[in-house]
Coordinates of C-alpha atoms in Angstrom, one line a residue:
Chain A
M34 CA -81.2 81.5 -2.5
D35 CA -84.8 82.3 -1.9
F36 CA -85.9 84.8 0.6
S37 CA -89.5 85.1 -0.6
N38 CA -90.8 83.6 2.7
F39 CA -89.2 86.4 4.7
N40 CA -91.4 89.1 6.2
S41 CA -90.5 92.7 5.6
A42 CA -88.6 93.0 8.9
E43 CA -86.6 89.9 8.1
Q44 CA -85.9 91.2 4.6
A45 CA -84.6 94.5 6.0
H46 CA -82.3 92.7 8.4
M47 CA -81.1 90.4 5.7
T48 CA -80.4 93.3 3.4
K49 CA -78.2 94.8 6.0
I50 CA -76.3 91.6 6.7
I51 CA -75.8 91.0 3.0
E52 CA -74.5 94.5 2.5
K53 CA -71.9 94.0 5.3
K54 CA -70.9 90.7 3.8
Q55 CA -70.5 92.2 0.3
M56 CA -68.2 94.8 1.9
Q57 CA -66.1 92.1 3.6
D58 CA -66.1 90.0 0.4
F59 CA -64.9 92.9 -1.7
L60 CA -62.0 93.5 0.8
K61 CA -61.2 89.9 0.7
M62 CA -61.1 89.8 -3.2
Y63 CA -58.9 92.9 -2.9
A64 CA -56.4 91.1 -0.7
N65 CA -56.5 88.0 -2.8
I66 CA -55.7 90.0 -6.0
V67 CA -52.8 91.7 -4.3
E68 CA -51.5 88.3 -3.1
K69 CA -51.9 86.5 -6.4
C70 CA -50.6 89.3 -8.7
F71 CA -47.6 90.0 -6.4
T72 CA -46.7 86.3 -6.5
T73 CA -47.1 86.1 -10.3
C74 CA -45.4 89.4 -11.1
C75 CA -42.7 90.1 -8.6
N76 CA -39.6 88.0 -8.5
D77 CA -36.8 90.5 -8.4
F78 CA -36.0 91.8 -5.0
T79 CA -32.9 93.8 -5.7
S80 CA -34.9 97.1 -6.0
K81 CA -37.7 98.6 -4.0
A82 CA -39.7 100.1 -6.9
L83 CA -41.8 98.1 -9.3
S84 CA -40.1 97.9 -12.7
S85 CA -42.2 99.0 -15.6
K86 CA -42.6 95.3 -16.6
E87 CA -43.8 94.4 -13.1
D88 CA -46.2 97.3 -13.1
A89 CA -47.7 96.3 -16.4
C90 CA -48.0 92.7 -15.2
V91 CA -49.8 93.8 -12.0
A92 CA -52.3 95.8 -14.2
N93 CA -52.9 93.0 -16.6
C94 CA -53.1 90.4 -13.8
T95 CA -55.7 92.4 -11.9
E96 CA -57.8 93.1 -15.0
K97 CA -57.7 89.3 -15.9
W98 CA -58.7 88.2 -12.4
L99 CA -61.7 90.6 -12.5
K100 CA -62.8 89.3 -15.9
H101 CA -62.2 85.8 -14.7
S102 CA -64.2 86.2 -11.6
E103 CA -67.1 87.9 -13.7
R104 CA -67.1 85.1 -16.1
V105 CA -67.2 82.4 -13.3
G106 CA -70.0 84.3 -11.6
A107 CA -72.0 84.5 -14.9
R108 CA -71.6 80.7 -15.5
F109 CA -72.4 79.9 -11.9
A110 CA -75.6 82.0 -12.0
E111 CA -76.7 80.2 -15.2
F112 CA -76.0 76.9 -13.6
N113 CA -78.1 77.9 -10.5
A114 CA -81.0 79.2 -12.7
E115 CA -81.0 75.7 -14.5
Q116 CA -81.0 73.8 -11.2
A117 CA -83.9 76.0 -9.9
S118 CA -86.0 75.4 -13.0
Q119 CA -85.7 71.6 -12.8
Chain B
M39 CA -75.1 96.5 18.9
S40 CA -75.5 95.0 22.3
F41 CA -72.7 92.6 22.1
L42 CA -70.3 95.4 22.2
G43 CA -71.7 96.7 25.4
G44 CA -74.5 98.9 26.7
R45 CA -76.8 100.8 24.4
S46 CA -79.0 103.2 26.3
N47 CA -76.5 105.9 27.5
A48 CA -76.7 109.0 25.5
N49 CA -74.2 111.1 27.4
A50 CA -70.7 112.1 26.5
S51 CA -69.4 108.5 27.0
A52 CA -72.0 107.1 24.7
V53 CA -70.5 104.5 22.4
N54 CA -71.1 104.9 18.6
Y55 CA -71.4 101.3 17.5
D56 CA -71.4 101.9 13.8
K57 CA -68.1 103.8 14.2
M58 CA -66.7 100.9 16.3
E59 CA -67.8 98.3 13.8
M60 CA -66.0 100.2 11.1
A61 CA -62.9 100.4 13.2
V62 CA -63.1 96.7 13.8
T63 CA -63.4 96.0 10.0
E64 CA -60.4 98.3 9.3
L65 CA -58.4 96.5 11.9
D66 CA -59.3 93.1 10.4
T67 CA -58.5 94.2 6.9
V68 CA -55.0 95.6 7.9
T69 CA -54.3 92.5 10.0
D70 CA -55.2 90.2 7.0
F71 CA -53.2 92.3 4.7
F72 CA -50.2 92.1 7.1
N73 CA -50.4 88.4 7.5
R74 CA -50.6 87.8 3.7
M75 CA -47.6 90.1 3.2
V76 CA -45.6 88.1 5.9
S77 CA -46.4 84.8 4.2
S78 CA -45.8 86.0 0.6
C79 CA -42.4 87.6 1.6
Y80 CA -41.5 84.5 3.6
T81 CA -42.1 82.4 0.4
K82 CA -40.1 84.8 -1.7
C83 CA -37.2 85.5 0.6
V84 CA -36.8 82.9 3.2
G85 CA -39.1 79.8 3.0
G86 CA -38.8 76.3 1.8
R87 CA -35.1 75.9 2.2
Y88 CA -33.7 73.9 5.1
P89 CA -32.5 76.5 7.6
A90 CA -28.8 76.5 8.4
D91 CA -29.4 78.5 11.6
G92 CA -32.0 80.7 13.3
D93 CA -30.8 84.0 11.8
L94 CA -31.8 85.9 8.8
N95 CA -28.7 86.2 6.5
K96 CA -27.8 89.3 4.7
G97 CA -29.5 88.3 1.4
E98 CA -32.7 87.3 3.1
S99 CA -32.8 90.6 5.1
V100 CA -32.2 92.7 1.9
C101 CA -34.9 90.7 0.1
I102 CA -37.4 91.2 2.9
D103 CA -37.0 94.9 2.9
K104 CA -37.5 95.2 -0.9
C105 CA -40.4 92.7 -0.6
V106 CA -42.4 94.7 1.9
A107 CA -41.9 97.8 -0.3
K108 CA -43.0 96.0 -3.5
Y109 CA -46.0 94.4 -1.7
N110 CA -47.2 97.8 -0.7
E111 CA -46.7 99.2 -4.1
V112 CA -48.8 96.4 -5.6
Q113 CA -51.5 96.9 -3.0
K114 CA -51.7 100.6 -4.1
K115 CA -51.7 99.7 -7.9
V116 CA -54.5 97.1 -7.5
G117 CA -56.5 99.5 -5.2
E118 CA -56.3 102.2 -8.0
K119 CA -57.4 99.7 -10.6
L120 CA -60.3 98.5 -8.6
Q121 CA -61.3 102.1 -8.0
S122 CA -61.1 103.0 -11.6
R123 CA -63.4 100.1 -12.5
G124 CA -65.7 101.4 -9.8
A125 CA -69.1 100.6 -8.7
A126 CA -69.9 99.2 -12.1
A127 CA -67.7 96.2 -11.6
Q128 CA -69.1 95.5 -8.2
A129 CA -72.6 95.6 -9.3
S130 CA -72.0 93.3 -12.2
G131 CA -70.7 90.6 -10.0
A132 CA -66.9 91.0 -10.0
A133 CA -67.0 90.9 -6.2
P134 CA -67.6 87.4 -5.1
G135 CA -70.6 87.3 -2.8
S136 CA -72.5 90.0 -4.8
G137 CA -74.5 89.8 -7.9
S138 CA -77.0 87.4 -9.3
A139 CA -75.2 84.2 -8.3
F140 CA -76.6 84.5 -4.8
G141 CA -80.2 85.5 -5.5
S142 CA -81.6 88.7 -4.2
L143 CA -84.3 89.8 -1.8
Chain C
M179 CA -55.0 103.4 12.5
D180 CA -56.2 106.5 14.2
F181 CA -58.5 106.3 17.3
S182 CA -58.0 109.9 18.5
N183 CA -61.6 110.7 17.7
F184 CA -62.8 108.0 20.0
N185 CA -64.3 109.0 23.4
S186 CA -63.1 107.2 26.5
A187 CA -65.9 104.6 26.5
E188 CA -65.2 103.8 22.9
Q189 CA -61.5 103.6 23.6
A190 CA -62.1 101.2 26.4
H191 CA -64.2 99.0 24.3
M192 CA -61.6 99.1 21.4
T193 CA -58.8 98.2 23.7
K194 CA -60.8 95.1 24.9
I195 CA -61.6 94.1 21.3
I196 CA -57.9 94.6 20.3
E197 CA -56.7 92.5 23.2
K198 CA -58.9 89.7 22.1
K199 CA -57.8 90.0 18.5
Q200 CA -54.1 90.0 19.5
M201 CA -54.7 86.6 21.4
Q202 CA -56.4 85.2 18.3
D203 CA -53.6 86.5 16.0
F204 CA -51.0 85.0 18.3
L205 CA -52.7 81.6 18.2
K206 CA -53.0 81.8 14.5
M207 CA -49.3 82.8 14.1
Y208 CA -48.6 79.7 16.4
A209 CA -50.6 77.4 14.1
N210 CA -48.9 78.9 11.0
I211 CA -45.4 78.4 12.3
V212 CA -46.2 74.7 13.2
E213 CA -47.6 74.1 9.8
K214 CA -44.8 75.7 7.8
C215 CA -42.0 74.4 9.8
F216 CA -43.4 70.8 9.8
T217 CA -43.8 71.1 6.0
T218 CA -40.2 72.4 5.7
C219 CA -38.5 70.1 8.2
C220 CA -40.3 66.7 8.3
N221 CA -40.1 64.5 5.3
D222 CA -39.3 61.1 6.8
F223 CA -42.2 59.1 8.2
T224 CA -40.7 55.8 9.0
S225 CA -40.3 56.9 12.7
K226 CA -42.5 58.6 15.2
A227 CA -40.0 60.6 17.0
L228 CA -38.3 63.7 15.6
S229 CA -34.7 63.0 14.4
S230 CA -32.1 65.4 15.8
K231 CA -31.8 66.9 12.4
E232 CA -35.6 67.6 12.2
D233 CA -35.5 68.9 15.8
A234 CA -32.8 71.5 14.9
C235 CA -34.5 72.4 11.8
V236 CA -37.8 73.1 13.7
A237 CA -36.0 75.3 16.2
N238 CA -34.2 77.2 13.4
C239 CA -37.3 77.5 11.3
T240 CA -39.3 78.9 14.2
E241 CA -36.6 81.4 15.1
K242 CA -36.3 82.5 11.5
W243 CA -40.1 83.0 11.1
L244 CA -40.2 85.1 14.2
K245 CA -37.3 87.3 13.0
H246 CA -38.7 87.5 9.5
S247 CA -42.2 88.5 11.0
E248 CA -40.5 91.2 13.1
R249 CA -38.6 92.6 10.2
V250 CA -41.7 92.7 8.0
G251 CA -43.5 94.5 10.9
A252 CA -40.8 97.0 11.3
R253 CA -40.7 97.9 7.6
F254 CA -44.5 98.0 7.4
A255 CA -44.6 100.4 10.4
E256 CA -42.0 102.6 8.6
F257 CA -44.0 102.6 5.6
N258 CA -47.2 103.5 7.4
A259 CA -45.5 106.3 9.2
E260 CA -44.2 107.7 5.9
Q261 CA -47.7 107.6 4.3
A262 CA -49.2 109.3 7.3
S263 CA -46.7 112.1 7.2
Q264 CA -47.3 112.9 3.5
Chain D
M136 CA -72.6 88.8 26.3
S137 CA -76.2 88.7 25.3
F138 CA -75.7 86.6 22.1
L139 CA -74.8 83.6 24.3
G140 CA -78.1 83.9 26.2
G141 CA -79.7 85.6 29.2
R142 CA -77.6 87.7 31.5
S143 CA -79.7 88.6 34.6
N144 CA -80.0 85.2 36.3
A145 CA -77.5 85.2 39.4
N146 CA -78.4 81.8 40.8
A147 CA -76.6 78.5 40.6
S148 CA -77.4 78.1 36.9
A149 CA -75.8 81.6 36.1
V150 CA -73.6 81.5 33.0
N151 CA -70.1 82.8 33.3
Y152 CA -69.6 84.4 29.8
D153 CA -65.9 85.0 30.1
K154 CA -65.4 81.3 31.0
M155 CA -67.7 80.3 28.0
E156 CA -65.7 82.6 25.6
M157 CA -62.5 81.1 26.7
A158 CA -63.8 77.6 26.0
V159 CA -65.0 78.7 22.6
T160 CA -61.6 80.1 21.8
E161 CA -59.9 76.9 22.9
L162 CA -62.4 74.8 20.9
D163 CA -61.7 77.0 17.8
T164 CA -57.9 76.6 18.3
V165 CA -58.0 72.9 18.7
T166 CA -60.2 72.6 15.6
D167 CA -57.9 74.8 13.5
F168 CA -55.0 72.8 14.7
F169 CA -56.6 69.5 13.8
N170 CA -57.7 70.7 10.4
R171 CA -54.2 71.9 9.6
M172 CA -52.7 68.6 10.7
V173 CA -55.2 66.7 8.5
S174 CA -54.2 68.8 5.5
S175 CA -50.5 68.6 6.2
C176 CA -50.5 64.8 6.7
Y177 CA -52.7 64.4 3.6
T178 CA -50.2 66.3 1.5
K179 CA -47.2 64.2 3.1
C180 CA -48.8 60.8 2.9
V181 CA -51.9 60.6 0.5
G182 CA -52.5 63.6 -1.7
G183 CA -51.8 64.6 -5.2
R184 CA -51.6 61.1 -6.7
Y185 CA -54.4 59.8 -8.7
P186 CA -56.2 57.4 -6.3
A187 CA -56.3 53.7 -7.4
D188 CA -59.2 52.9 -5.1
G189 CA -60.9 54.3 -2.1
D190 CA -58.8 52.6 0.6
L191 CA -55.7 53.7 2.5
N192 CA -53.0 51.3 1.5
K193 CA -50.5 50.0 4.0
G194 CA -47.8 52.6 3.3
E195 CA -50.2 55.4 3.6
S196 CA -51.6 54.1 6.9
V197 CA -48.2 53.9 8.5
C198 CA -47.2 57.3 7.2
I199 CA -50.3 58.8 8.7
D200 CA -49.7 57.3 12.1
K201 CA -46.1 58.7 12.2
C202 CA -47.2 62.0 10.6
V203 CA -49.6 62.7 13.5
A204 CA -47.0 61.9 16.1
K205 CA -44.5 64.2 14.5
Y206 CA -47.0 67.0 14.0
N207 CA -47.8 67.0 17.6
E208 CA -44.1 66.9 18.5
V209 CA -43.5 69.9 16.3
Q210 CA -46.4 71.7 17.9
K211 CA -44.8 71.1 21.3
K212 CA -41.4 72.3 20.2
V213 CA -42.7 75.4 18.6
G214 CA -44.9 76.1 21.7
E215 CA -41.8 75.9 24.0
K216 CA -39.8 78.1 21.7
L217 CA -42.6 80.8 21.6
Q218 CA -42.8 80.6 25.5
S219 CA -39.0 81.0 25.9
R220 CA -39.1 84.1 23.7
G221 CA -42.1 85.2 25.8
A222 CA -43.8 88.4 26.3
A223 CA -40.8 90.4 24.9
A224 CA -41.3 89.0 21.4
Q225 CA -45.0 89.7 21.4
A226 CA -44.6 93.3 22.6
S227 CA -42.0 94.1 20.0
G228 CA -44.4 93.1 17.2
A229 CA -43.5 89.4 16.5
A230 CA -47.3 88.6 16.7
P231 CA -49.1 90.0 13.6
G232 CA -51.8 92.2 14.8
S233 CA -49.9 93.6 17.7
G234 CA -47.3 96.3 17.8
S235 CA -46.7 99.7 16.2
A236 CA -47.8 98.6 12.7
F237 CA -51.5 99.0 13.8
G238 CA -51.4 102.2 15.7
S239 CA -52.4 102.4 19.3
L240 CA -55.1 103.9 21.5
Chain E
M176 CA -61.1 69.7 26.6
D177 CA -62.6 69.4 30.0
F178 CA -66.1 70.9 30.7
S179 CA -66.7 69.2 34.0
N180 CA -66.4 72.5 35.9
F181 CA -69.3 73.9 33.9
N182 CA -72.7 74.2 35.5
S183 CA -75.8 72.8 33.7
A184 CA -76.8 76.1 32.1
E185 CA -73.2 76.5 30.8
Q186 CA -73.1 72.9 29.5
A187 CA -76.4 73.6 27.7
H188 CA -75.1 76.6 26.0
M189 CA -71.8 74.9 25.2
T190 CA -73.7 72.0 23.6
K191 CA -75.6 74.4 21.4
I192 CA -72.4 76.2 20.4
I193 CA -70.6 72.9 19.7
E194 CA -73.5 71.7 17.5
K195 CA -73.3 74.8 15.5
K196 CA -69.6 74.5 15.1
Q197 CA -69.9 70.9 14.0
M198 CA -72.3 72.0 11.3
Q199 CA -69.9 74.6 10.1
D200 CA -66.9 72.2 10.3
F201 CA -68.9 69.7 8.2
L202 CA -69.6 72.3 5.6
K203 CA -65.9 73.3 5.5
M204 CA -64.9 69.8 5.2
Y205 CA -67.3 69.3 2.3
A206 CA -65.9 72.4 0.6
N207 CA -62.3 71.1 1.2
I208 CA -63.0 67.7 -0.3
V209 CA -64.5 69.3 -3.3
E210 CA -61.6 71.6 -3.8
K211 CA -58.9 69.0 -3.3
C212 CA -60.5 66.2 -5.3
F213 CA -61.4 68.6 -8.2
T214 CA -57.6 69.7 -8.2
T215 CA -56.4 66.1 -8.2
C216 CA -59.0 64.6 -10.6
C217 CA -59.9 67.2 -13.2
N218 CA -57.3 68.2 -15.7
D219 CA -59.1 68.1 -19.0
F220 CA -61.3 71.1 -19.8
T221 CA -62.3 70.3 -23.3
S222 CA -65.6 68.9 -22.1
K223 CA -68.2 70.0 -19.6
A224 CA -69.1 66.5 -18.3
L225 CA -66.9 64.4 -16.0
S226 CA -65.4 61.6 -17.8
S227 CA -65.9 58.1 -16.3
K228 CA -62.2 58.2 -15.2
E229 CA -62.7 61.5 -13.4
D230 CA -65.9 60.3 -11.9
A231 CA -64.2 57.3 -10.4
C232 CA -61.3 59.5 -9.3
V233 CA -63.6 61.8 -7.4
A234 CA -65.4 58.9 -5.8
N235 CA -62.1 57.3 -4.6
C236 CA -60.6 60.6 -3.6
T237 CA -63.5 61.4 -1.4
E238 CA -63.5 58.0 0.2
K239 CA -59.7 58.2 0.8
W240 CA -60.0 61.8 2.3
L241 CA -62.8 60.6 4.7
K242 CA -60.7 57.5 5.9
H243 CA -57.7 59.7 6.1
S244 CA -59.5 62.2 8.3
E245 CA -60.9 59.4 10.5
R246 CA -57.4 57.9 11.0
V247 CA -55.9 61.2 11.9
G248 CA -58.7 61.8 14.4
A249 CA -58.3 58.4 16.0
R250 CA -54.5 58.9 16.4
F251 CA -55.0 62.4 17.7
A252 CA -57.6 61.2 20.2
E253 CA -55.1 58.5 21.4
F254 CA -52.4 61.2 21.7
N255 CA -54.7 63.5 23.7
A256 CA -55.7 60.6 26.0
E257 CA -51.9 59.8 26.7
Q258 CA -51.2 63.5 27.5
A259 CA -54.1 63.8 29.8
S260 CA -53.1 60.6 31.7
Q261 CA -49.5 61.8 32.3
Chain F
M87 CA -80.4 87.0 19.1
S88 CA -80.2 90.7 20.0
F89 CA -77.2 91.4 17.7
L90 CA -79.6 91.0 14.7
G91 CA -82.0 93.6 16.1
G92 CA -85.0 93.9 18.4
R93 CA -86.6 90.9 20.0
S94 CA -89.9 91.8 21.7
N95 CA -92.2 92.4 18.7
A96 CA -94.4 89.5 18.2
N97 CA -96.6 90.9 15.5
A98 CA -96.4 90.4 11.7
S99 CA -93.0 91.9 11.4
A100 CA -91.5 89.7 14.2
V101 CA -88.0 88.4 13.2
N102 CA -87.4 84.7 13.3
Y103 CA -83.7 84.5 14.3
D104 CA -83.2 80.9 13.9
K105 CA -84.5 81.2 10.3
M106 CA -82.2 84.3 9.8
E107 CA -79.2 82.4 11.2
M108 CA -79.8 79.5 8.8
A109 CA -80.0 81.9 5.9
V110 CA -76.7 83.5 7.0
T111 CA -75.1 80.1 7.2
E112 CA -76.3 79.3 3.7
L113 CA -75.1 82.6 2.3
D114 CA -71.6 81.9 3.9
T115 CA -71.5 78.5 2.5
V116 CA -72.4 79.5 -1.0
T117 CA -69.9 82.3 -0.9
D118 CA -67.1 80.0 0.3
F119 CA -68.0 77.6 -2.4
F120 CA -67.9 80.3 -5.1
N121 CA -64.6 81.7 -3.9
R122 CA -63.0 78.3 -4.0
M123 CA -64.4 77.7 -7.4
V124 CA -63.0 81.0 -8.6
S125 CA -59.5 80.2 -7.1
S126 CA -59.5 76.6 -8.5
C127 CA -60.6 77.7 -12.0
Y128 CA -58.1 80.5 -11.9
T129 CA -55.3 78.0 -11.1
K130 CA -56.5 75.5 -13.8
C131 CA -57.3 78.0 -16.6
V132 CA -55.5 81.4 -16.2
G133 CA -53.0 81.7 -13.3
G134 CA -49.3 81.6 -12.8
R135 CA -48.4 82.6 -16.3
Y136 CA -47.1 86.1 -17.0
P137 CA -50.2 87.9 -18.5
A138 CA -49.7 89.2 -22.0
D139 CA -52.6 91.6 -21.6
G140 CA -55.6 92.2 -19.4
D141 CA -58.1 90.1 -21.5
L142 CA -59.1 86.4 -21.2
N143 CA -58.1 84.7 -24.4
K144 CA -60.3 82.3 -26.3
G145 CA -58.7 79.1 -24.7
E146 CA -58.9 80.6 -21.2
S147 CA -62.5 81.5 -21.7
V148 CA -63.5 78.1 -23.0
C149 CA -61.6 76.4 -20.1
I150 CA -63.3 78.6 -17.5
D151 CA -66.8 77.5 -18.8
K152 CA -66.0 73.8 -18.7
C153 CA -64.2 74.3 -15.3
V154 CA -67.3 75.8 -13.7
A155 CA -69.4 73.0 -15.1
K156 CA -67.1 70.3 -13.8
Y157 CA -66.6 72.0 -10.3
N158 CA -70.4 71.9 -9.9
E159 CA -70.4 68.2 -10.9
V160 CA -67.7 67.4 -8.4
Q161 CA -69.6 69.3 -5.8
K162 CA -72.7 67.1 -6.5
K163 CA -70.8 63.9 -6.5
V164 CA -69.0 64.5 -3.2
G165 CA -72.3 65.7 -1.7
E166 CA -73.9 62.3 -2.7
K167 CA -71.0 60.4 -1.3
L168 CA -71.1 62.2 2.0
Q169 CA -74.8 61.6 2.2
S170 CA -74.5 57.9 1.6
R171 CA -71.9 57.6 4.3
G172 CA -74.4 59.5 6.4
A173 CA -74.7 60.3 10.0
A174 CA -72.4 57.3 10.9
A175 CA -69.4 58.9 9.4
Q176 CA -70.0 62.2 11.2
A177 CA -70.5 60.5 14.5
S178 CA -67.3 58.5 14.2
G179 CA -65.2 61.6 13.7
A180 CA -64.9 62.0 10.0
A181 CA -65.9 65.5 10.3
P182 CA -63.1 67.5 11.9
G183 CA -64.4 69.2 15.0
S184 CA -66.6 66.4 15.9
G185 CA -65.8 63.1 17.7
S186 CA -63.6 62.2 20.6
A187 CA -60.6 64.3 19.7
F188 CA -62.4 67.3 21.2
G189 CA -63.7 65.8 24.4
S190 CA -67.4 65.9 25.2
L191 CA -69.8 67.4 27.7

C-alpha cells in the first residue's frame, strides 16, 4: 500500500489506526494458534492437565505456526514488490 | 472519541476514552476466546453425532470439564511462547497485518 | 474483568456497550446454532419440509448446544475465579 | 452518534440514531444469516467436488432449492426454542458474552 | 427489511451505509471464492504456476459459486416475500 | 468523521476522511486476504499432523513457497472473472448483501 500522497496529519492518523489494527491482529493470531494447536494436540479428555506429550506438541505447533506465518509473509512481500515494479 | 459520548467535561465524571477503548478490546478478546473454546470443546466432546436427546450424557459432561481446563492450559502455554519470542517476532512480520507485506508510512 | 477503577460516567458507558455486545453475541450464537444443527441434522434434500426425524434432531441439537455452552461458561467462570484468587 | 452524521437538527429531517443503529444491526444479522446459508448449502449441494463445468447441474439446482427451504425451517425452529427458554437462559450465561465469566460492573 | 418509516434524511444515511456494506460484502465474497476454489482446485505444490487443469477448475469453481449464490438469493427472496404476505 | 480526529482545520494538514476510510478498507482487505492465505497454506502444507519439532522441514518450506504463489494466482484469476461478469452480477444479487433479499429503500 502506498501512503505517499498522505499529508502529515493523515499519516499521523493512519499510523495510529495501523497500530490499533496490529494489536487486534496479534490478538487474533494468538486466538488462532490456541485453537489450531489445541485441535491438533489435545485428543485425550480423561485428565485435566496437559500430558508431557501434549505439552511438547503445543510448543512445537506454536513454533511451527509462527515460522509458517513468517515464511508466508516473506513470500507475499516479495510477490507484492514484484507486482509493484512491473 | 466522540462516538463514546461527550468529550469536553473535565470534572470527576469525565470519561477516559483510551481506558474505555482498552476495556472494550479486552472484552472482545475474552468473548472471542470463549466462543472459540465453546466451539472447540463442542467438536471434541459433543458435536457431529446425531443427538439421542437434549441432555448432555455423563461422558460428554466429563469431557467438557477436562476440555475447558486443557483449553485454558493451551492458552497459557501459547501466551508464554509468544511472550518469549517477544517483540522481535512481531517486528519481523510474524503477526499478520504487521511487517513489510503491507507497506509502511 | 475488573471495572472497579471506572468512575460512574465510565461505568454507565461501559454498561451500554456491554448491553449492545450481549445482543450481538446472542444473535451470533443463534446463527451458530442454526448452522451447526442444520449441518448435523439435515442430509436429505429431496423434500422441502423437515422430516419428523430432522425436526427432533434440531430440537435436541439446540438443547444440547445450550447446555454445552452453559457448562463451558460455568467451568470458565470457576477457572477465572481461581486465577483471580491466586 | 456523530459518525452517522449531524446531530443538532431537530426538524422533520432529524435523524433518529437509535432507530438507525437497530436497522444496521438487523441488516448485519440478515447478511450474516444469508452468508452462512450460502456456505452451508454450497457444502451440502455443490462444494468439494472438482467442477466439470461452470453450470449448476439439475441435481445441484434441486438440492439448493430444498436446502434453502430447510435452512429457513431450521432457523425458525431454533428461534422458537431459544424464545421458549427465554430470558432465564440468557441471564444464566447461555449466551456467550453474558454472565459471570466476564465480570460485571 | 422495511425502511418505509424512515424520513428522507434517515433514508439518505441508510443508503450510504448500505452502499458501504455492499462494498464490504463484495470484498468478502471475493475472498471467500478465492479461499474455497483454491482449496478445491489446488493440491499439487511442486510447481508455482497453475496447471491448465487447475486454471480451468478455478474458472468453473468461480462460475459455479456465483450461480449458486444467485440461486440461493433468489429462493431466499421468494421465501421472504411469502413470509411478508402472510 | 469525527472518530478519526478533528474536523474543522482546512489548511495543509486537513484530513481527508473519505480517503482515510478507503485506505482503512484497503488495509482490512489485504489483512483478511493474507490471513486466509496463511490458514489455507497451513492446511495444505503443514497442518493437522502431530509436529515432530518446531521447525519447518524442507518439504513444508518448498510447499509453502509454491502455495503462496498459487494462492496469488487464484486471487488474480477470480478477480478477472468477477470483473468480466461485472456490475450486472452484483446488481442481480450475486454479491451477498445486495439485491432483493434485503429489501430496498
